[in-house]
Short mmCIF file of C-alpha atoms in Angstrom, two decimals:
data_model
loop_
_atom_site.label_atom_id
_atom_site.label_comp_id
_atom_site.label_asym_id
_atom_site.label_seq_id
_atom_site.Cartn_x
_atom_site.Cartn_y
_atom_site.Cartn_z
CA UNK A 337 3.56 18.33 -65.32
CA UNK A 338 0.98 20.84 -63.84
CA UNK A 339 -1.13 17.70 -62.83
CA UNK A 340 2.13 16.44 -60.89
CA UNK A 341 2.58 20.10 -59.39
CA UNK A 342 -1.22 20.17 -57.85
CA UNK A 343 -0.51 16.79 -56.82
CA UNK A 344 2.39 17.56 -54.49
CA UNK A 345 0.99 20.84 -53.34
CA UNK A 346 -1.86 19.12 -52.01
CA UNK A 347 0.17 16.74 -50.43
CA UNK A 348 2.53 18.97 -48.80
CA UNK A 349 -0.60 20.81 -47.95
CA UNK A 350 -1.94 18.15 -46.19
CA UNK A 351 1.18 17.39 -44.28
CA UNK A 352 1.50 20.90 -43.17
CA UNK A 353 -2.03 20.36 -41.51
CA UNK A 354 -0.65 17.25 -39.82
CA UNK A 355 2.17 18.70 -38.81
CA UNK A 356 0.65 21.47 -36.75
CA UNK A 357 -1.80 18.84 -35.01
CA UNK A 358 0.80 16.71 -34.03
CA UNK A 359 3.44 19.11 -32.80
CA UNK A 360 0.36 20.91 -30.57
CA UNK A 361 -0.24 17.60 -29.16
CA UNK A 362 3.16 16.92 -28.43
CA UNK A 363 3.72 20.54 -26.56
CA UNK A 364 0.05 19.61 -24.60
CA UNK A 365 1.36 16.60 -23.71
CA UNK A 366 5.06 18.22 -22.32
CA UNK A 367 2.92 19.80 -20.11
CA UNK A 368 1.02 17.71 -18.76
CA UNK A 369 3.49 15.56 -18.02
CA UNK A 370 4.95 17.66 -16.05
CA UNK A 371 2.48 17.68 -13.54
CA UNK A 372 1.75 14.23 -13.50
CA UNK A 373 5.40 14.19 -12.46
CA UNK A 374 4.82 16.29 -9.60
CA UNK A 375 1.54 14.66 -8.68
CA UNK A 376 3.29 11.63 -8.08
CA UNK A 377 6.28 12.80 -5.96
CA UNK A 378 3.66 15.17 -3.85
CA UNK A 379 1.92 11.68 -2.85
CA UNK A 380 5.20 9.85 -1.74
CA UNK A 381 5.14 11.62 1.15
CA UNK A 382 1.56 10.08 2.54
CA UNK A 383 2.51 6.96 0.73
CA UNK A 384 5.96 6.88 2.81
CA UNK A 385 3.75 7.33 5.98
CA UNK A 386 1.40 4.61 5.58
CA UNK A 387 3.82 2.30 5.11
CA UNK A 388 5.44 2.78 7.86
CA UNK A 389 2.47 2.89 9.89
CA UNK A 390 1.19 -0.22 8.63
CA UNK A 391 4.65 -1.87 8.66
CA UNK A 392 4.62 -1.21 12.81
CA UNK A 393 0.98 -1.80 13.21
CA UNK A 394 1.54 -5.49 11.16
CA UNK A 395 4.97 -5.74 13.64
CA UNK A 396 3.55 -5.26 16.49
CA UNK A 397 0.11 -7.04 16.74
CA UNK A 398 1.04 -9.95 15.32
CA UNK A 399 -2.95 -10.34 13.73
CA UNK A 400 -4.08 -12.51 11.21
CA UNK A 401 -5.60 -10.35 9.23
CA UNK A 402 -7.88 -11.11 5.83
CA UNK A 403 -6.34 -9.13 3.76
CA UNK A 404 -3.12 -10.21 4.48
CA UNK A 405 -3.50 -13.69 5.43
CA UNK A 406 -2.87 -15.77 2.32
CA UNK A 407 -5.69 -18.58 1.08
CA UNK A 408 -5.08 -22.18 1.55
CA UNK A 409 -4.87 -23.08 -2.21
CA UNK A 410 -5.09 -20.19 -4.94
CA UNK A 411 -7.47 -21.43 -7.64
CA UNK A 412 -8.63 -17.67 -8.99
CA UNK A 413 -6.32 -14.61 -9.52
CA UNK A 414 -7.93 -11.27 -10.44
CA UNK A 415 -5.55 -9.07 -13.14
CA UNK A 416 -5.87 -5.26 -13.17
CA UNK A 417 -4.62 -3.87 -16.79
CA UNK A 418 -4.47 -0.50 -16.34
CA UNK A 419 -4.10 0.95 -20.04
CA UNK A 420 -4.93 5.05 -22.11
CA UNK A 421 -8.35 6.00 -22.20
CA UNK A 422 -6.70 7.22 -25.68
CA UNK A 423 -4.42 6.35 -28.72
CA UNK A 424 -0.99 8.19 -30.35
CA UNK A 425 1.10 7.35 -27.57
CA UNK A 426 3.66 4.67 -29.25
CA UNK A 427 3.77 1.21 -27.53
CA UNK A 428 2.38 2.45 -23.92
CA UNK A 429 -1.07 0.20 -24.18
CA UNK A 430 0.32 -2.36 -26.54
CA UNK A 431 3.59 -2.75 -23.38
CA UNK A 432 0.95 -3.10 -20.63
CA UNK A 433 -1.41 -5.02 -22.45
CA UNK A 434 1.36 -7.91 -23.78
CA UNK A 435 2.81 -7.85 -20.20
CA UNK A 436 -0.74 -8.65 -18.58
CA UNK A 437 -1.39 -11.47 -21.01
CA UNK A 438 2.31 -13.07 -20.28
CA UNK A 439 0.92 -12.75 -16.59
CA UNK A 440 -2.73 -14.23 -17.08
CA UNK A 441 -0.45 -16.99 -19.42
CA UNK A 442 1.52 -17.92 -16.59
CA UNK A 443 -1.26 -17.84 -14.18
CA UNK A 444 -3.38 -20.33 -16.15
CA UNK A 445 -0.05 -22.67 -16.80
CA UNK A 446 -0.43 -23.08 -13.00
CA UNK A 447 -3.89 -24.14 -12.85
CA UNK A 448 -5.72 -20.74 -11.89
CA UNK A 449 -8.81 -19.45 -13.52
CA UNK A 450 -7.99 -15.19 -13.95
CA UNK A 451 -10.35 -12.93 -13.82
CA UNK A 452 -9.96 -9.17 -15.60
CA UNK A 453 -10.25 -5.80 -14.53
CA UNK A 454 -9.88 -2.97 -17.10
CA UNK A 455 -8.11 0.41 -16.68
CA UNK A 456 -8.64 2.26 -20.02
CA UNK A 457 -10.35 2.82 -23.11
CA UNK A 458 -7.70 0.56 -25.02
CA UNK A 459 -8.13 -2.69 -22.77
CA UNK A 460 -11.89 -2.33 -22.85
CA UNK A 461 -11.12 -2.33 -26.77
CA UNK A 462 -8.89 -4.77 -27.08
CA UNK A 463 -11.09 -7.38 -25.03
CA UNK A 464 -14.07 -6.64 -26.48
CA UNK A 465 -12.33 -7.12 -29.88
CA UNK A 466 -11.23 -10.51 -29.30
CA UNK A 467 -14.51 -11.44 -26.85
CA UNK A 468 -13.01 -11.80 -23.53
CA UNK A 469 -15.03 -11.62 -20.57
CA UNK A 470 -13.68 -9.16 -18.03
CA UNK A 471 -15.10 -8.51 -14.57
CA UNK A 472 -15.25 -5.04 -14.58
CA UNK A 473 -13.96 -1.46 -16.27
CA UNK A 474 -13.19 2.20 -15.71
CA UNK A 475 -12.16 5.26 -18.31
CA UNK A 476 -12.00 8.53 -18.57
CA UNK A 477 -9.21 9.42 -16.40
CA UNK A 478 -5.71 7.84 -17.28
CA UNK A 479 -3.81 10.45 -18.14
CA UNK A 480 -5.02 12.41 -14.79
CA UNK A 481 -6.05 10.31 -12.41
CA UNK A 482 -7.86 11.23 -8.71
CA UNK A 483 -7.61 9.56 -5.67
CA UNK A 484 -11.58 8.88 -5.84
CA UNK A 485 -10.55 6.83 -9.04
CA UNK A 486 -8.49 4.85 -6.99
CA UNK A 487 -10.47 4.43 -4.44
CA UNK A 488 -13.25 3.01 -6.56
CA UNK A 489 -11.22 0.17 -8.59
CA UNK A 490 -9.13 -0.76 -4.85
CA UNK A 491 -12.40 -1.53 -3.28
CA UNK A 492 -13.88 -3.48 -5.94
CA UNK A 493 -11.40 -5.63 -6.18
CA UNK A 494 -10.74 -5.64 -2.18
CA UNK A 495 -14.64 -6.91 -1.85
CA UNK A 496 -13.80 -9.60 -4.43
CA UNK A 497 -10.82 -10.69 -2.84
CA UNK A 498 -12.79 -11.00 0.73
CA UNK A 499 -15.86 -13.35 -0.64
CA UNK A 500 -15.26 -16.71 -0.63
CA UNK A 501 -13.94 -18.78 -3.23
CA UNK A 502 -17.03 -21.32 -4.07
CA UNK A 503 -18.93 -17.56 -4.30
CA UNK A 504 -16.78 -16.30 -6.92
CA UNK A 505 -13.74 -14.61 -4.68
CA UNK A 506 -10.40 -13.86 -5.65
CA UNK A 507 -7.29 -15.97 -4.25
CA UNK A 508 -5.00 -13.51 -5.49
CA UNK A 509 -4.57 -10.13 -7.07
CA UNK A 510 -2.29 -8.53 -9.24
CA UNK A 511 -2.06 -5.35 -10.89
CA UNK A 512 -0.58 -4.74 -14.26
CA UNK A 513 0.54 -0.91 -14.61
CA UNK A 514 3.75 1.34 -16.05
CA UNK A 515 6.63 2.81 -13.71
CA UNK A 516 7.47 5.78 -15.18
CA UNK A 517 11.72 5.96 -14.94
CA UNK A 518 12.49 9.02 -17.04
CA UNK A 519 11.09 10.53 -20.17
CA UNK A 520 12.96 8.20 -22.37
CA UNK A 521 12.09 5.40 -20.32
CA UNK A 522 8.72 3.56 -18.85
CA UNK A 523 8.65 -0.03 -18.12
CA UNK A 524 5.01 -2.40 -17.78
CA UNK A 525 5.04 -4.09 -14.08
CA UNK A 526 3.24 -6.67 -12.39
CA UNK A 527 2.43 -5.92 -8.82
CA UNK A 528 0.67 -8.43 -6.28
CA UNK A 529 -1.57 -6.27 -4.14
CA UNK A 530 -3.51 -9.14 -2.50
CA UNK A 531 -3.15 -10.89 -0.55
CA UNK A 532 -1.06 -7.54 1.19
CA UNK A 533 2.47 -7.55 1.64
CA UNK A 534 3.88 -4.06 3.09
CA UNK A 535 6.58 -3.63 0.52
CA UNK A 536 8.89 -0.73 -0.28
CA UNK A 537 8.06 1.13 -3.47
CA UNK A 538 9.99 1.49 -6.66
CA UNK A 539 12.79 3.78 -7.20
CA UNK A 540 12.60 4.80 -10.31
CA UNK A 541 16.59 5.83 -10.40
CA UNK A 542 17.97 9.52 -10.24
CA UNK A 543 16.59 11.21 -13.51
CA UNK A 544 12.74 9.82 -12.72
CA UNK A 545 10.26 10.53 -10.14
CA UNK A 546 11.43 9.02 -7.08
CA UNK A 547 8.96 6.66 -5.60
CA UNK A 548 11.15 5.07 -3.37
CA UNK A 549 9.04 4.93 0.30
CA UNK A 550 11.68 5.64 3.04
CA UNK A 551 10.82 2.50 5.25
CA UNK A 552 13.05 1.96 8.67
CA UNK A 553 16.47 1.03 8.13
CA UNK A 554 17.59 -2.21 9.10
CA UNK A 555 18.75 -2.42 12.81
CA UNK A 556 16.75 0.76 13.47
CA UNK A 557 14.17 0.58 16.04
CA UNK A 558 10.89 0.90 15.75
CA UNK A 559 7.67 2.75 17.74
CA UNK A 560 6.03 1.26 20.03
CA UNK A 561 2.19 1.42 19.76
CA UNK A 562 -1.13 0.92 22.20
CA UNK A 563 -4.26 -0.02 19.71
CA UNK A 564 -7.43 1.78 19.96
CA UNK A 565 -10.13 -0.02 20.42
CA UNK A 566 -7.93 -2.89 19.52
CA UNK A 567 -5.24 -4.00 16.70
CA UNK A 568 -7.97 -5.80 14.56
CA UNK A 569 -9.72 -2.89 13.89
CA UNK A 570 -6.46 -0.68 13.46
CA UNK A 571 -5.79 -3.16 10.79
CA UNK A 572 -9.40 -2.64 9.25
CA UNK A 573 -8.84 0.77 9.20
CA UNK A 574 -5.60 1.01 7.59
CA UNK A 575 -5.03 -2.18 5.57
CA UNK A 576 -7.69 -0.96 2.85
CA UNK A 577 -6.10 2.76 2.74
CA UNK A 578 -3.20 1.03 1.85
CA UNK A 579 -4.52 -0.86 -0.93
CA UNK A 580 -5.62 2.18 -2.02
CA UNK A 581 -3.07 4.15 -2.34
CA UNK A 582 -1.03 1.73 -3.89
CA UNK A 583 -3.26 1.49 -6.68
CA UNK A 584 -3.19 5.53 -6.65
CA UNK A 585 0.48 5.20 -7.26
CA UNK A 586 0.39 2.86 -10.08
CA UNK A 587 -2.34 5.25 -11.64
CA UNK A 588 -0.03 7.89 -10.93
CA UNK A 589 3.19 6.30 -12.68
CA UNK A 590 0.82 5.10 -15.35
CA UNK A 591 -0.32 8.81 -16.35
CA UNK A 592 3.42 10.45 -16.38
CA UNK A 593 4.14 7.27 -18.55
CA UNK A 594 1.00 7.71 -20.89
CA UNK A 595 1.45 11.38 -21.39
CA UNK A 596 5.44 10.73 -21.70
CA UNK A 597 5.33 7.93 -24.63
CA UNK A 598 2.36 10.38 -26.40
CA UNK A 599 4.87 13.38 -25.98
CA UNK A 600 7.63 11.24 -27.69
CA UNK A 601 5.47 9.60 -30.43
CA UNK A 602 3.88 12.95 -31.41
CA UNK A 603 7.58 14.23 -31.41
CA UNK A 604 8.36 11.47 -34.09
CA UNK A 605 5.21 11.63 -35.54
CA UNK A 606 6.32 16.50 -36.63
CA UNK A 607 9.60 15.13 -37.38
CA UNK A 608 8.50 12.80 -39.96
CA UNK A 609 5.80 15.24 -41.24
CA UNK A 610 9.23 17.40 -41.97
CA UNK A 611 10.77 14.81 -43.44
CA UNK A 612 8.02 14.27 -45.56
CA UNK A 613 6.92 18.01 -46.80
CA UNK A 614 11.07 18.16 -47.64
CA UNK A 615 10.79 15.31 -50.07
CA UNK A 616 7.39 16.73 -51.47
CA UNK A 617 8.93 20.02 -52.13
CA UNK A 618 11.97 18.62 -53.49
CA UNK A 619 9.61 16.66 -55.67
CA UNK A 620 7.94 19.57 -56.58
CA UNK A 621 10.69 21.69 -57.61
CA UNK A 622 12.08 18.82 -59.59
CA UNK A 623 8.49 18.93 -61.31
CA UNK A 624 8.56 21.94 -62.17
CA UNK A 625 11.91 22.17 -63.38
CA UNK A 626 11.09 19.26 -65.95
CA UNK A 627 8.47 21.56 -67.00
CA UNK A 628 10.26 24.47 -67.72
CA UNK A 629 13.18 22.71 -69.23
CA UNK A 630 10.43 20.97 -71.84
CA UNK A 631 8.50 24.32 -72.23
CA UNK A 632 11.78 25.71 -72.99
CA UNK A 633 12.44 22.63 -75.43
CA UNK A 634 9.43 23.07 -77.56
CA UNK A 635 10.24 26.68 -78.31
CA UNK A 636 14.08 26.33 -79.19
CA UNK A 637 12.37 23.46 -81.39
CA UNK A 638 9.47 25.65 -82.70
CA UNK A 639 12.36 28.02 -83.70
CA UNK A 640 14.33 25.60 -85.35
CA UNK A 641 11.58 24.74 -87.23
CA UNK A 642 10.74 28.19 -88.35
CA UNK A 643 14.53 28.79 -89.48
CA UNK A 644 14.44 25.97 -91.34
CA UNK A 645 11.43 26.42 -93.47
CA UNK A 646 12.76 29.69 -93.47
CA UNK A 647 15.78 28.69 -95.99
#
């Protein structure tokens, strides 16, 4: 029985160490999710205004621009999988990773080769696991994001998109990433960002962070612009910033979702630890109660013993 004892009180020692490590991780990570939160709805604001600008701008010149004009036949779609840099946050990477393969799927079944572009430490992983090539990676920020990361991954795969075809160019470009809707909820998306379409943002309802972009209402008129030097190059100008701020966004969403899912597992994760140290202790106490009641056995039958060879 004393084995048994030392046995569960290391146990329920151990536990007790777990169970400070994960509820520490899951108050870091409540908040730090609040500020991803407001990092996101801060940027709606500029996000609202590009739109709009580039909704009027595309309105009103009526140019055929690259980034917008769509390729004769698509042959080769580029995939961004934006994933954690790291683990213990439930089914986040595991969602956005199964939800880019049921894209790249899809996008073979129709005859296109798919080319990948890693977000995170887990997609990096998880290709280089099962030896797939990828085109290129970045980590080290997912759970807080700048707009310089953005910035970086829009114009790689903006320069991709603009080579040719026969040179190894993109047709089309999508972007794999997770909308954050509350703290219960985060969904994996697929978003085409190339070639462009000026497209409202998603709402992500009343109790998430609203990244709804207030375009004009329908009916409603809109300004009327002169182009300096010329519409062309207001569309150089603006069409890439827009690119890259909608992959900011997605980053964005991605980080209150990553930090959201880690604050629920690790929430799980102490609640289970308590669950377990209860069952260890009532283990124990049962243990030691066996031992008692068979310590106090042997004596009442030490005694009895004694009477009788006593008589």
């Amino acid at each position: 029985m004393g084995a048994q004892m030392r046995i569960y009180r290391h146990r329920i020692k151990s536990v007790q160490s777990i169970k400070k490590i994960t509820n520490a991780m899951e108050l870091i990570a409540a908040a730090r999710v609040v500020k991803a939160r407001q990092r996101a709805v801060e940027a709606m604001p500029y996000t609202t205004a590009l739109t709009r600008a580039v909704s009027a701008v595309a309105t009103n010149a009526n140019e055929d621009h690259p980034l917008t004009r769509p390729k004769g036949s698509s042959t080769r779609a580029g995939v961004v999988v934006i994933t954690a840099d790291r683990g213990l946050a439930g089914a986040y990477s595991v969602s956005a990773i199964k939800e880019s393969n049921e894209l790249i799927e899809r996008l073979r079944g129709e005859g296109k080769q798919v080319q990948s572009y890693l977000v995170g430490r887990k997609a990096v992983t998880y290709y280089h696991f099962r030896r797939r090539e990828f085109a290129a990676e970045w980590s080290g920020f997912t759970d807080a994001p700048q707009f310089a990361n953005a910035r970086e991954i829009a114009d790689r795969i903006t320069a991709d998109f603009l080579k040719e075809t026969d040179q190894g160019g993109l047709d089309e470009v999508h972007i794999v990433y997770t909308l954050f809707r509350s703290m219960v909820t985060q969904e994996p998306r697929v978003l085409r960002l190339l070639p462009l379409e000026v497209v409202d943002a998603d709402d992500a309802g009343e109790e998430g962070v609203d990244l709804t972009v207030k375009q004009y209402e329908e009916g409603e008129l809109l300004p009327e612009y002169d182009f300096e030097p010329n519409a062309v190059e207001v569309l150089d100008a603006l069409l890439p910033k827009y690119v890259r701020n909608r992959v900011f966004t997605c980053l964005l969403s991605s980080a209150a979702s990553e930090l959201a899912a880690r604050q629920r597992a690790m929430k799980s994760a102490t609640d289970n630890a308590e669950e377990l140290i209860k069952k260890y202790e009532r283990l124990a106490n049962q243990a030691r109660q066996a031992g008692i009641t068979q310590e106090i056995s042997e004596i009442v039958g030490g005694a009895n013993a004694l009477a009788d060879a006593q008589k």
